[in-house]
Amino acid sequence: MRTSSSGMASNRIERPTELTADRLELLLRHLAPDPGEAAERYTRLCRRLSAFFSWERCSDADRLTDEVIDRVARRLADGEVISNLPSYVLGVARYVASEARARRDREARALTELGRREPAERTHDEAALACLDGCLSRLDSERRQQLLTYYSSDLSARIAERKRLAESLDVKPVALRNRMLRLRQRLETCVNRCLDGASRDTSSLGATQNEKLEGDIGANGV
Amino acid sequence: MRPRSSGGRSTDDRQVTDYLLGRLAAPDRALLEERFFADDDFADRMFEREDDLLDELAAGTLGPADERALVDRLLSTPEGARRAAFARALHQWRQRQPVVAPVPHTLSAPRARGGSRTLPQWLAAAAMVTLATAAGWLGIDNARLRQQLRVTPTTAPPVTEATVPRDSSGMEPRIFAVTLGAERARSSSVRAVVELDASVEVLRLSLLVQDAAEMFDATVETSPGGRLVSRHVGLLKSPAGTVDLWIATNQIANGEYEALLSVDRGGRAALVAQYVFRVVGRDGSRLP
């Protein structure tokens, strides 16, 4: 039911979802009366949840996000009155995170071992760089330049650079931040899908293959 | 209005940083999380700070303690590791870009600058010298390695296989994936033809290997000429028995190329396989 919300390519374990269309609609109505605004709030909520689980060091943040959404939607369908939805969602998320904690610790140990394999990391970096090169080339030059200015390599100068950029574009810093966050998120999604497509390829040698990656970086995308 | 400390830095920002590094005390952490879920603007600031921390990690400008904390907090999940990889790629990409004079940030001005990969003259000259030196060294090195290959020829089948890109309406970069078998000798008549159209931006070479080694180094160079195109180190063999290289297509033009795969044997590089392929423009739009 939910499309990727975290800015990362969806790489989660598929499982049957309990989120029916009726429940989702109920949740959306609870988020906002206007369908467009509700969709926007839903996307933001999912991204927050995904980030929260990541900060809690839970693997498979997207799946856990689904879990929270499922549970909250079910409560609403059961007729529970929720006056403060963000706070309620956070409470459920904390509970789900605690459930996942034991598994998280186990996986963290495995990942630490994996992280020591530096050559593999270098290989991954080369692939990521090639993918990034391709993704950036899909951006028009103005937005690419804005993004690179906003995330300038001179980290100490970023605050001043961002302020100047907002002034030159005649937008408020908050609006510029929102725009750049979304652009970076799309760029990350683009790179991750590029990498995902590549890893799928290696498992099916012998067949002719080509990757058609769904578009997240578009000329008018943000 | 954000509360500000005497040092001019936002108290919120400091708290956000502490939270992301896992240093915020439990009561403050709970309050901050409540605000993160309730306040859109605050949530965006947290996302932005997270990006900045990852970029600082990629640039190597975080202090050791912060670096440890960030790795522990954010990089212990696959998602976090991928985000860090993205930040490293972004940093490396920036490092690769030529230094240009700043231009005003306007909606139209960056046209003259954006998308241009042309090097300033002095930088291009310096790069050519560096490249020529590297290519010369590698030429000698590869000649030695080729001699080894003749002594211990690979048994990999001289099979080549190229893919043809299908039409894509997507806006993401197009990857052209090619699987190559090794050749026994340079004179082999079997040449993989990699037919690229102008829309392909990333070429992935999957090199079939039969050598028992798990880790390889690879060099891609023009043939003849031996001009270095790219060098890849520490490549791991995939479960499918291939070693995969990634090359941005703006690094290659029409022509013949060789990919040389070597392994470390007791401190010495030993060439284990050689792959020859030809790049041609599908629609004549690529560089001649």
Coordinates of C-alpha atoms in Angstrom, one line a residue:
Chain A
M1 CA 0.0 0.0 0.0
R2 CA 2.8 2.4 0.8
T3 CA 5.4 3.5 -1.6
S4 CA 9.0 4.1 -0.4
S5 CA 9.0 6.9 2.1
S6 CA 12.4 6.9 3.6
G7 CA 14.5 8.2 0.7
M8 CA 16.1 4.8 0.5
A9 CA 15.5 2.1 -2.0
S10 CA 13.0 -0.3 -0.7
N11 CA 15.0 -3.4 0.2
R12 CA 12.7 -4.8 2.8
I13 CA 11.3 -8.2 3.4
E14 CA 7.9 -8.5 1.8
R15 CA 5.2 -9.7 4.1
P16 CA 1.4 -9.6 4.0
T17 CA 0.2 -6.3 5.2
E18 CA -2.9 -5.8 7.3
L19 CA -3.4 -2.3 6.1
T20 CA -6.6 -2.5 4.1
A21 CA -7.8 0.3 1.8
D22 CA -10.5 1.2 4.3
R23 CA -8.1 1.5 7.1
L24 CA -5.7 3.5 5.1
E25 CA -8.4 5.9 4.0
L26 CA -9.5 6.3 7.7
L27 CA -5.9 7.1 8.6
L28 CA -5.6 9.6 5.8
R29 CA -8.8 11.4 6.8
H30 CA -7.5 11.6 10.4
L31 CA -4.3 13.2 9.1
A32 CA -6.1 15.9 7.1
P33 CA -9.5 16.5 5.6
D34 CA -8.0 17.5 2.2
P35 CA -6.8 14.4 0.3
G36 CA -3.7 16.1 -1.1
E37 CA -2.6 17.4 2.3
A38 CA -3.4 14.1 3.9
A39 CA -1.1 12.3 1.4
E40 CA 1.7 14.8 2.1
R41 CA 1.3 14.3 5.8
Y42 CA 1.3 10.6 5.4
T43 CA 4.5 10.7 3.4
R44 CA 6.1 12.9 6.1
L45 CA 4.9 10.6 8.8
C46 CA 6.4 7.6 7.1
R47 CA 9.7 9.3 6.6
R48 CA 9.8 10.3 10.3
L49 CA 9.1 6.8 11.3
S50 CA 11.7 5.4 9.0
A51 CA 14.3 7.9 10.4
F52 CA 13.2 7.2 14.0
F53 CA 13.8 3.4 13.5
S54 CA 17.1 4.1 11.8
W55 CA 18.2 6.3 14.8
E56 CA 17.1 3.5 17.1
R57 CA 19.5 1.3 15.2
C58 CA 16.7 -1.0 14.0
S59 CA 17.3 -2.8 10.8
D60 CA 14.6 -2.9 8.2
A61 CA 13.2 0.5 9.1
D62 CA 10.7 0.4 6.3
R63 CA 9.1 -2.8 7.5
L64 CA 8.8 -1.4 11.0
T65 CA 7.3 1.7 9.6
D66 CA 4.6 -0.4 8.0
E67 CA 4.1 -2.2 11.2
V68 CA 3.4 1.1 13.1
I69 CA 1.1 2.4 10.3
D70 CA -0.8 -0.9 10.4
R71 CA -1.2 -0.8 14.2
V72 CA -2.4 2.8 14.3
A73 CA -4.8 2.3 11.4
R74 CA -6.2 -0.7 13.1
R75 CA -6.8 1.2 16.3
L76 CA -8.6 3.9 14.4
A77 CA -10.7 1.3 12.7
D78 CA -11.6 -0.2 16.1
G79 CA -13.0 3.1 17.0
E80 CA -10.3 4.3 19.3
V81 CA -10.3 8.1 19.7
I82 CA -6.8 9.5 19.2
S83 CA -6.6 13.1 20.0
N84 CA -2.9 13.6 19.4
L85 CA -1.9 11.5 16.5
P86 CA 1.8 12.3 16.3
S87 CA 2.3 11.5 19.9
Y88 CA 0.3 8.3 19.6
V89 CA 2.3 7.2 16.6
L90 CA 5.5 7.9 18.5
G91 CA 4.3 5.8 21.4
V92 CA 3.6 2.9 19.0
A93 CA 6.9 3.3 17.3
R94 CA 8.8 3.1 20.6
Y95 CA 7.0 -0.1 21.4
V96 CA 7.8 -1.6 18.0
A97 CA 11.4 -0.5 18.4
S98 CA 11.7 -2.2 21.7
E99 CA 10.3 -5.4 20.1
A100 CA 12.9 -5.2 17.4
R101 CA 15.8 -4.4 19.8
A102 CA 17.0 -7.9 20.4
R103 CA 17.2 -8.7 16.7
R104 CA 18.9 -5.3 16.1
D105 CA 21.7 -6.2 18.5
R106 CA 22.3 -9.5 16.8
E107 CA 22.4 -7.9 13.3
A108 CA 24.6 -5.0 14.5
R109 CA 27.3 -7.5 15.5
A110 CA 27.1 -9.1 12.0
L111 CA 27.3 -5.7 10.3
T112 CA 30.3 -4.7 12.4
E113 CA 32.1 -7.8 11.1
L114 CA 30.9 -6.9 7.5
G115 CA 32.2 -3.3 8.0
R116 CA 35.7 -4.6 8.5
R117 CA 35.8 -5.9 5.0
E118 CA 37.2 -2.7 3.6
P119 CA 37.7 -3.9 0.0
A120 CA 34.0 -4.7 -0.3
E121 CA 33.2 -1.2 0.9
R122 CA 35.5 0.3 -1.7
T123 CA 33.8 -1.8 -4.4
H124 CA 30.5 -0.5 -3.2
D125 CA 31.7 3.0 -3.2
E126 CA 32.9 2.8 -6.8
A127 CA 29.5 1.5 -7.8
A128 CA 27.8 4.3 -5.8
L129 CA 30.0 6.9 -7.4
A130 CA 29.2 5.7 -10.9
C131 CA 25.5 5.6 -10.1
L132 CA 25.7 9.1 -8.6
D133 CA 27.4 10.4 -11.7
G134 CA 24.5 9.1 -13.7
C135 CA 21.8 10.4 -11.4
L136 CA 23.3 13.8 -11.2
S137 CA 23.5 14.0 -14.9
R138 CA 19.8 13.6 -15.0
L139 CA 19.3 16.8 -13.0
D140 CA 19.2 20.0 -14.9
S141 CA 22.3 22.1 -14.3
E142 CA 20.5 24.7 -12.2
R143 CA 19.2 22.2 -9.6
R144 CA 22.4 20.3 -9.6
Q145 CA 24.3 23.5 -8.9
Q146 CA 21.9 24.4 -6.2
L147 CA 22.2 21.1 -4.6
L148 CA 26.0 21.1 -4.7
T149 CA 26.1 24.6 -3.3
Y150 CA 23.7 23.7 -0.5
Y151 CA 25.7 20.7 0.4
S152 CA 29.0 22.4 -0.3
S153 CA 32.2 20.6 0.4
D154 CA 33.4 23.4 2.6
L155 CA 31.4 22.3 5.6
S156 CA 32.3 25.2 7.8
A157 CA 30.9 27.5 5.2
R158 CA 27.6 25.8 4.6
I159 CA 25.5 28.0 6.8
A160 CA 26.6 31.1 5.1
E161 CA 26.4 29.5 1.6
R162 CA 22.8 28.4 2.3
K163 CA 21.8 31.8 3.5
R164 CA 23.3 33.4 0.3
L165 CA 21.6 30.8 -1.9
A166 CA 18.2 31.4 -0.3
E167 CA 18.7 35.2 -0.8
S168 CA 19.8 34.8 -4.4
L169 CA 16.8 32.6 -5.1
D170 CA 14.5 34.9 -3.2
V171 CA 13.1 32.1 -1.1
K172 CA 12.9 31.6 2.6
P173 CA 15.6 29.4 4.2
V174 CA 13.0 27.0 5.4
A175 CA 11.5 26.6 1.9
L176 CA 15.0 26.1 0.5
R177 CA 15.8 23.5 3.1
N178 CA 12.6 21.6 2.4
R179 CA 13.4 21.7 -1.4
M180 CA 17.0 20.5 -0.9
L181 CA 16.1 17.8 1.5
R182 CA 13.6 16.4 -1.0
L183 CA 16.1 16.7 -3.8
R184 CA 18.8 14.9 -1.9
Q185 CA 16.3 12.3 -0.8
R186 CA 15.4 11.7 -4.5
L187 CA 19.0 11.5 -5.4
E188 CA 19.7 8.9 -2.8
T189 CA 16.7 6.9 -4.0
C190 CA 18.0 7.1 -7.5
V191 CA 21.5 5.9 -6.5
N192 CA 20.1 3.1 -4.3
R193 CA 17.8 1.8 -7.1
C194 CA 20.7 2.0 -9.4
L195 CA 22.7 -0.1 -7.0
D196 CA 19.9 -2.5 -6.3
G197 CA 19.4 -3.1 -10.0
A198 CA 23.1 -3.9 -10.4
S199 CA 23.1 -6.4 -7.6
R200 CA 20.1 -8.2 -9.1
D201 CA 22.0 -8.5 -12.4
T202 CA 24.8 -10.5 -11.0
S203 CA 22.5 -13.3 -9.9
S204 CA 21.3 -14.1 -13.4
L205 CA 24.3 -14.5 -15.6
G206 CA 23.8 -15.6 -19.1
A207 CA 20.7 -13.7 -19.8
T208 CA 20.8 -10.4 -21.6
Q209 CA 20.1 -7.7 -19.2
N210 CA 19.7 -4.1 -19.0
E211 CA 18.5 -1.9 -16.2
K212 CA 15.5 0.3 -16.5
L213 CA 15.4 2.3 -13.4
E214 CA 12.2 4.0 -12.4
G215 CA 12.5 7.7 -12.4
D216 CA 13.0 9.7 -9.2
I217 CA 15.2 12.3 -10.6
G218 CA 13.3 14.3 -13.1
A219 CA 13.8 17.6 -14.7
N220 CA 10.7 18.9 -12.9
G221 CA 10.9 16.5 -10.0
V222 CA 11.2 18.9 -7.1
Chain B
M1 CA 12.1 31.8 17.4
R2 CA 14.8 29.3 18.2
P3 CA 16.5 29.6 21.5
R4 CA 20.1 30.6 21.1
S5 CA 23.1 30.0 23.2
S6 CA 25.6 32.7 24.1
G7 CA 27.9 31.3 21.4
G8 CA 25.5 32.1 18.7
R9 CA 24.7 28.5 18.0
S10 CA 21.2 27.4 18.3
T11 CA 20.5 25.3 21.4
D12 CA 18.2 23.3 19.3
D13 CA 20.9 22.5 16.8
R14 CA 23.2 21.4 19.6
Q15 CA 20.5 19.2 21.0
V16 CA 19.7 17.7 17.6
T17 CA 23.4 16.9 17.1
D18 CA 23.6 15.3 20.5
Y19 CA 20.5 13.3 19.8
L20 CA 21.8 12.0 16.5
L21 CA 25.1 11.1 18.1
G22 CA 23.3 9.3 20.9
R23 CA 24.4 11.6 23.6
L24 CA 21.1 13.2 24.7
A25 CA 19.8 12.2 28.2
A26 CA 16.6 10.2 28.2
P27 CA 14.2 13.0 29.3
D28 CA 15.5 15.4 26.7
R29 CA 15.5 12.7 24.1
A30 CA 11.9 11.9 24.7
L31 CA 11.0 15.6 24.4
L32 CA 13.0 16.0 21.2
E33 CA 11.3 12.9 19.7
E34 CA 7.9 14.3 20.5
R35 CA 8.8 17.5 18.7
F36 CA 10.2 15.7 15.8
F37 CA 6.9 14.0 15.2
A38 CA 4.8 17.1 15.8
D39 CA 6.7 19.9 14.1
D40 CA 7.5 19.8 10.4
D41 CA 10.1 22.5 10.4
F42 CA 11.9 20.9 13.3
A43 CA 11.8 17.5 11.6
D44 CA 13.4 19.0 8.5
R45 CA 16.1 20.5 10.6
M46 CA 16.9 17.2 12.0
F47 CA 17.0 15.6 8.6
E48 CA 19.3 18.3 7.4
R49 CA 21.6 18.0 10.4
E50 CA 21.8 14.2 9.8
D51 CA 22.8 14.8 6.2
D52 CA 25.4 17.3 7.3
L53 CA 26.9 14.8 9.8
L54 CA 27.1 12.1 7.2
D55 CA 28.8 14.6 4.9
E56 CA 31.3 15.5 7.6
L57 CA 31.9 11.9 8.1
A58 CA 32.5 11.4 4.4
A59 CA 34.9 14.4 4.3
G60 CA 36.8 13.2 7.4
T61 CA 36.2 16.4 9.2
L62 CA 34.4 14.9 12.3
G63 CA 36.4 14.6 15.4
P64 CA 37.3 11.0 16.5
A65 CA 34.7 10.9 19.3
D66 CA 31.9 12.2 17.1
E67 CA 32.9 9.8 14.3
R68 CA 32.7 6.9 16.6
A69 CA 29.4 8.0 18.0
L70 CA 27.9 8.6 14.5
V71 CA 29.1 5.2 13.2
D72 CA 27.6 3.6 16.3
R73 CA 24.3 5.4 16.1
L74 CA 23.6 5.8 12.4
L75 CA 25.7 3.3 10.6
S76 CA 24.8 0.1 12.3
T77 CA 21.9 -0.6 10.0
P78 CA 21.9 -1.4 6.3
E79 CA 19.9 1.8 5.7
G80 CA 22.4 3.9 7.6
A81 CA 25.3 2.3 5.8
R82 CA 23.7 3.1 2.5
R83 CA 23.2 6.7 3.5
A84 CA 26.8 6.9 4.5
A85 CA 27.8 5.4 1.1
F86 CA 25.8 8.0 -0.7
A87 CA 27.5 10.8 1.3
R88 CA 30.9 9.3 0.4
A89 CA 29.9 9.2 -3.2
L90 CA 28.7 12.7 -3.1
H91 CA 31.9 13.8 -1.5
Q92 CA 34.1 12.0 -4.0
W93 CA 32.1 13.3 -6.9
R94 CA 32.6 16.9 -5.6
Q95 CA 36.3 16.2 -5.2
R96 CA 36.5 15.2 -8.9
Q97 CA 34.9 18.4 -10.1
P98 CA 37.2 21.1 -11.5
V99 CA 37.7 24.2 -9.4
V100 CA 35.8 27.1 -11.0
A101 CA 35.3 30.7 -10.0
P102 CA 32.1 31.2 -8.0
V103 CA 29.2 32.5 -9.9
P104 CA 26.1 34.3 -8.5
H105 CA 23.4 32.0 -7.4
T106 CA 20.6 32.9 -9.8
L107 CA 18.1 30.7 -11.4
S108 CA 19.6 31.1 -14.8
A109 CA 23.3 31.9 -14.3
P110 CA 24.5 28.4 -13.5
R111 CA 23.8 27.2 -17.0
A112 CA 27.3 28.3 -18.0
R113 CA 28.8 26.3 -15.3
G114 CA 26.5 23.4 -14.5
G115 CA 27.1 20.2 -16.3
S116 CA 30.4 21.2 -17.6
R117 CA 33.1 18.7 -16.9
T118 CA 35.8 20.6 -18.8
L119 CA 39.0 21.2 -16.9
P120 CA 40.7 24.5 -16.7
Q121 CA 43.7 24.5 -19.0
W122 CA 46.3 24.3 -16.3
L123 CA 44.4 21.5 -14.5
A124 CA 43.9 19.6 -17.7
A125 CA 47.6 19.8 -18.4
A126 CA 48.5 18.6 -14.9
A127 CA 46.0 15.8 -15.2
M128 CA 47.5 14.7 -18.6
V129 CA 51.0 14.5 -17.1
T130 CA 49.7 12.5 -14.1
L131 CA 47.7 10.2 -16.4
A132 CA 50.6 9.7 -18.8
T133 CA 52.9 8.8 -16.0
A134 CA 50.3 6.4 -14.6
A135 CA 49.6 4.9 -18.0
G136 CA 53.3 4.5 -18.7
W137 CA 53.9 2.7 -15.4
L138 CA 50.8 0.5 -15.9
G139 CA 51.9 -0.2 -19.5
I140 CA 55.2 -1.7 -18.3
D141 CA 53.4 -3.4 -15.5
N142 CA 50.7 -4.8 -17.8
A143 CA 53.3 -6.0 -20.3
R144 CA 54.8 -8.0 -17.5
L145 CA 51.5 -9.3 -16.5
R146 CA 50.6 -10.3 -20.0
Q147 CA 53.8 -12.3 -20.2
Q148 CA 52.6 -14.2 -17.2
L149 CA 49.3 -14.8 -18.7
R150 CA 50.9 -16.5 -21.7
V151 CA 52.7 -18.8 -19.4
T152 CA 49.6 -19.6 -17.3
P153 CA 46.6 -19.2 -19.6
T154 CA 43.2 -18.9 -18.2
T155 CA 40.8 -21.7 -18.8
A156 CA 37.8 -19.3 -18.9
P157 CA 35.7 -19.7 -22.0
P158 CA 36.2 -17.0 -24.6
V159 CA 32.5 -16.2 -24.5
T160 CA 31.3 -12.7 -24.8
E161 CA 27.9 -11.5 -24.3
A162 CA 26.6 -8.0 -24.6
T163 CA 23.3 -6.6 -23.8
V164 CA 21.2 -4.2 -25.8
P165 CA 19.6 -1.4 -23.9
R166 CA 15.9 -1.3 -24.1
D167 CA 14.0 1.9 -24.4
S168 CA 13.5 3.6 -21.1
S169 CA 11.1 6.3 -20.3
G170 CA 12.6 6.6 -16.8
M171 CA 14.7 9.6 -15.8
E172 CA 17.2 7.6 -13.8
P173 CA 20.6 6.8 -15.2
R174 CA 20.7 3.9 -17.6
I175 CA 23.0 1.1 -16.9
F176 CA 24.3 -1.0 -19.7
A177 CA 25.3 -4.4 -18.3
V178 CA 27.8 -6.6 -20.2
T179 CA 29.1 -10.0 -19.3
L180 CA 32.5 -10.8 -20.7
G181 CA 34.4 -14.1 -20.8
A182 CA 38.2 -14.0 -20.7
E183 CA 40.4 -14.4 -23.8
R184 CA 43.3 -16.7 -24.1
A185 CA 45.3 -14.4 -26.3
R186 CA 45.1 -10.9 -27.5
S187 CA 44.9 -12.1 -31.1
S188 CA 41.6 -13.8 -30.5
S189 CA 39.0 -12.9 -33.1
V190 CA 36.3 -12.9 -30.6
R191 CA 35.5 -9.4 -29.6
A192 CA 32.6 -8.3 -27.5
V193 CA 30.9 -5.4 -29.1
V194 CA 29.4 -3.0 -26.6
E195 CA 26.9 -1.0 -28.4
L196 CA 25.9 2.0 -26.5
D197 CA 23.4 4.7 -27.3
A198 CA 23.8 8.2 -26.0
S199 CA 21.4 7.7 -23.2
V200 CA 23.5 5.1 -21.4
E201 CA 25.4 6.7 -18.5
V202 CA 26.9 3.8 -16.6
L203 CA 28.6 0.7 -18.0
R204 CA 28.8 -2.3 -15.8
L205 CA 31.3 -5.0 -16.9
S206 CA 30.8 -8.4 -15.3
L207 CA 33.9 -10.3 -15.9
L208 CA 33.6 -14.1 -15.7
V209 CA 36.5 -15.5 -13.7
Q210 CA 37.5 -19.0 -13.0
D211 CA 40.5 -18.2 -10.8
A212 CA 40.0 -19.4 -7.2
A213 CA 40.9 -16.0 -5.7
E214 CA 38.2 -14.0 -4.0
M215 CA 39.7 -10.5 -4.5
F216 CA 41.0 -8.9 -7.7
D217 CA 42.3 -5.7 -9.0
A218 CA 41.3 -4.6 -12.5
T219 CA 42.6 -2.1 -15.0
V220 CA 40.6 -0.9 -18.0
E221 CA 42.7 0.6 -20.8
T222 CA 42.5 1.5 -24.5
S223 CA 43.7 -1.0 -27.0
P224 CA 46.1 -0.4 -28.6
G225 CA 47.8 2.3 -26.7
G226 CA 47.3 1.2 -23.2
R227 CA 45.9 4.6 -22.0
L228 CA 44.5 4.1 -18.6
V229 CA 40.7 4.5 -18.4
S230 CA 40.1 3.3 -14.9
R231 CA 41.7 1.3 -12.2
H232 CA 39.7 -0.7 -9.6
V233 CA 41.2 -2.3 -6.5
G234 CA 39.9 -4.8 -4.0
L235 CA 37.1 -6.2 -6.1
L236 CA 35.3 -9.2 -4.6
K237 CA 34.1 -12.0 -6.8
S238 CA 30.3 -12.2 -6.8
P239 CA 28.4 -15.4 -5.9
A240 CA 27.8 -15.7 -9.6
G241 CA 31.5 -16.0 -10.3
T242 CA 32.0 -12.5 -11.8
V243 CA 34.0 -9.5 -10.9
D244 CA 32.0 -6.4 -11.6
L245 CA 33.4 -3.0 -12.7
W246 CA 31.5 0.2 -13.0
I247 CA 32.5 2.8 -15.5
A248 CA 30.8 6.1 -16.1
T249 CA 30.3 6.2 -19.9
N250 CA 31.6 9.8 -20.1
Q251 CA 35.0 8.2 -19.4
I252 CA 35.0 6.2 -22.7
A253 CA 34.7 6.9 -26.3
N254 CA 34.3 4.6 -29.4
G255 CA 37.2 2.2 -29.7
E256 CA 38.7 -1.0 -28.4
Y257 CA 39.4 -1.6 -24.7
E258 CA 41.0 -4.2 -22.6
A259 CA 40.1 -5.1 -19.0
L260 CA 43.0 -6.8 -17.2
L261 CA 42.2 -8.7 -14.1
S262 CA 45.0 -9.5 -11.6
V263 CA 45.4 -11.0 -8.2
D264 CA 48.0 -10.6 -5.5
R265 CA 50.1 -13.7 -5.2
G266 CA 52.6 -13.4 -2.4
G267 CA 53.0 -9.6 -2.8
R268 CA 53.2 -9.7 -6.6
A269 CA 50.5 -8.9 -9.0
A270 CA 49.6 -11.8 -11.3
L271 CA 47.4 -11.3 -14.3
V272 CA 44.7 -14.0 -14.4
A273 CA 42.5 -12.9 -17.2
Q274 CA 42.2 -10.5 -20.0
Y275 CA 39.0 -9.2 -21.6
V276 CA 38.7 -7.4 -24.9
F277 CA 35.8 -5.4 -26.0
R278 CA 34.9 -2.7 -28.5
V279 CA 32.6 0.2 -27.8
V280 CA 30.6 1.5 -30.7
G281 CA 28.0 4.2 -30.7
R282 CA 24.6 2.8 -31.5
D283 CA 23.3 5.9 -33.1
G284 CA 26.6 7.5 -34.0
S285 CA 26.1 10.1 -31.3
R286 CA 29.0 9.0 -29.1
L287 CA 32.4 10.3 -29.5
P288 CA 34.3 9.0 -32.5

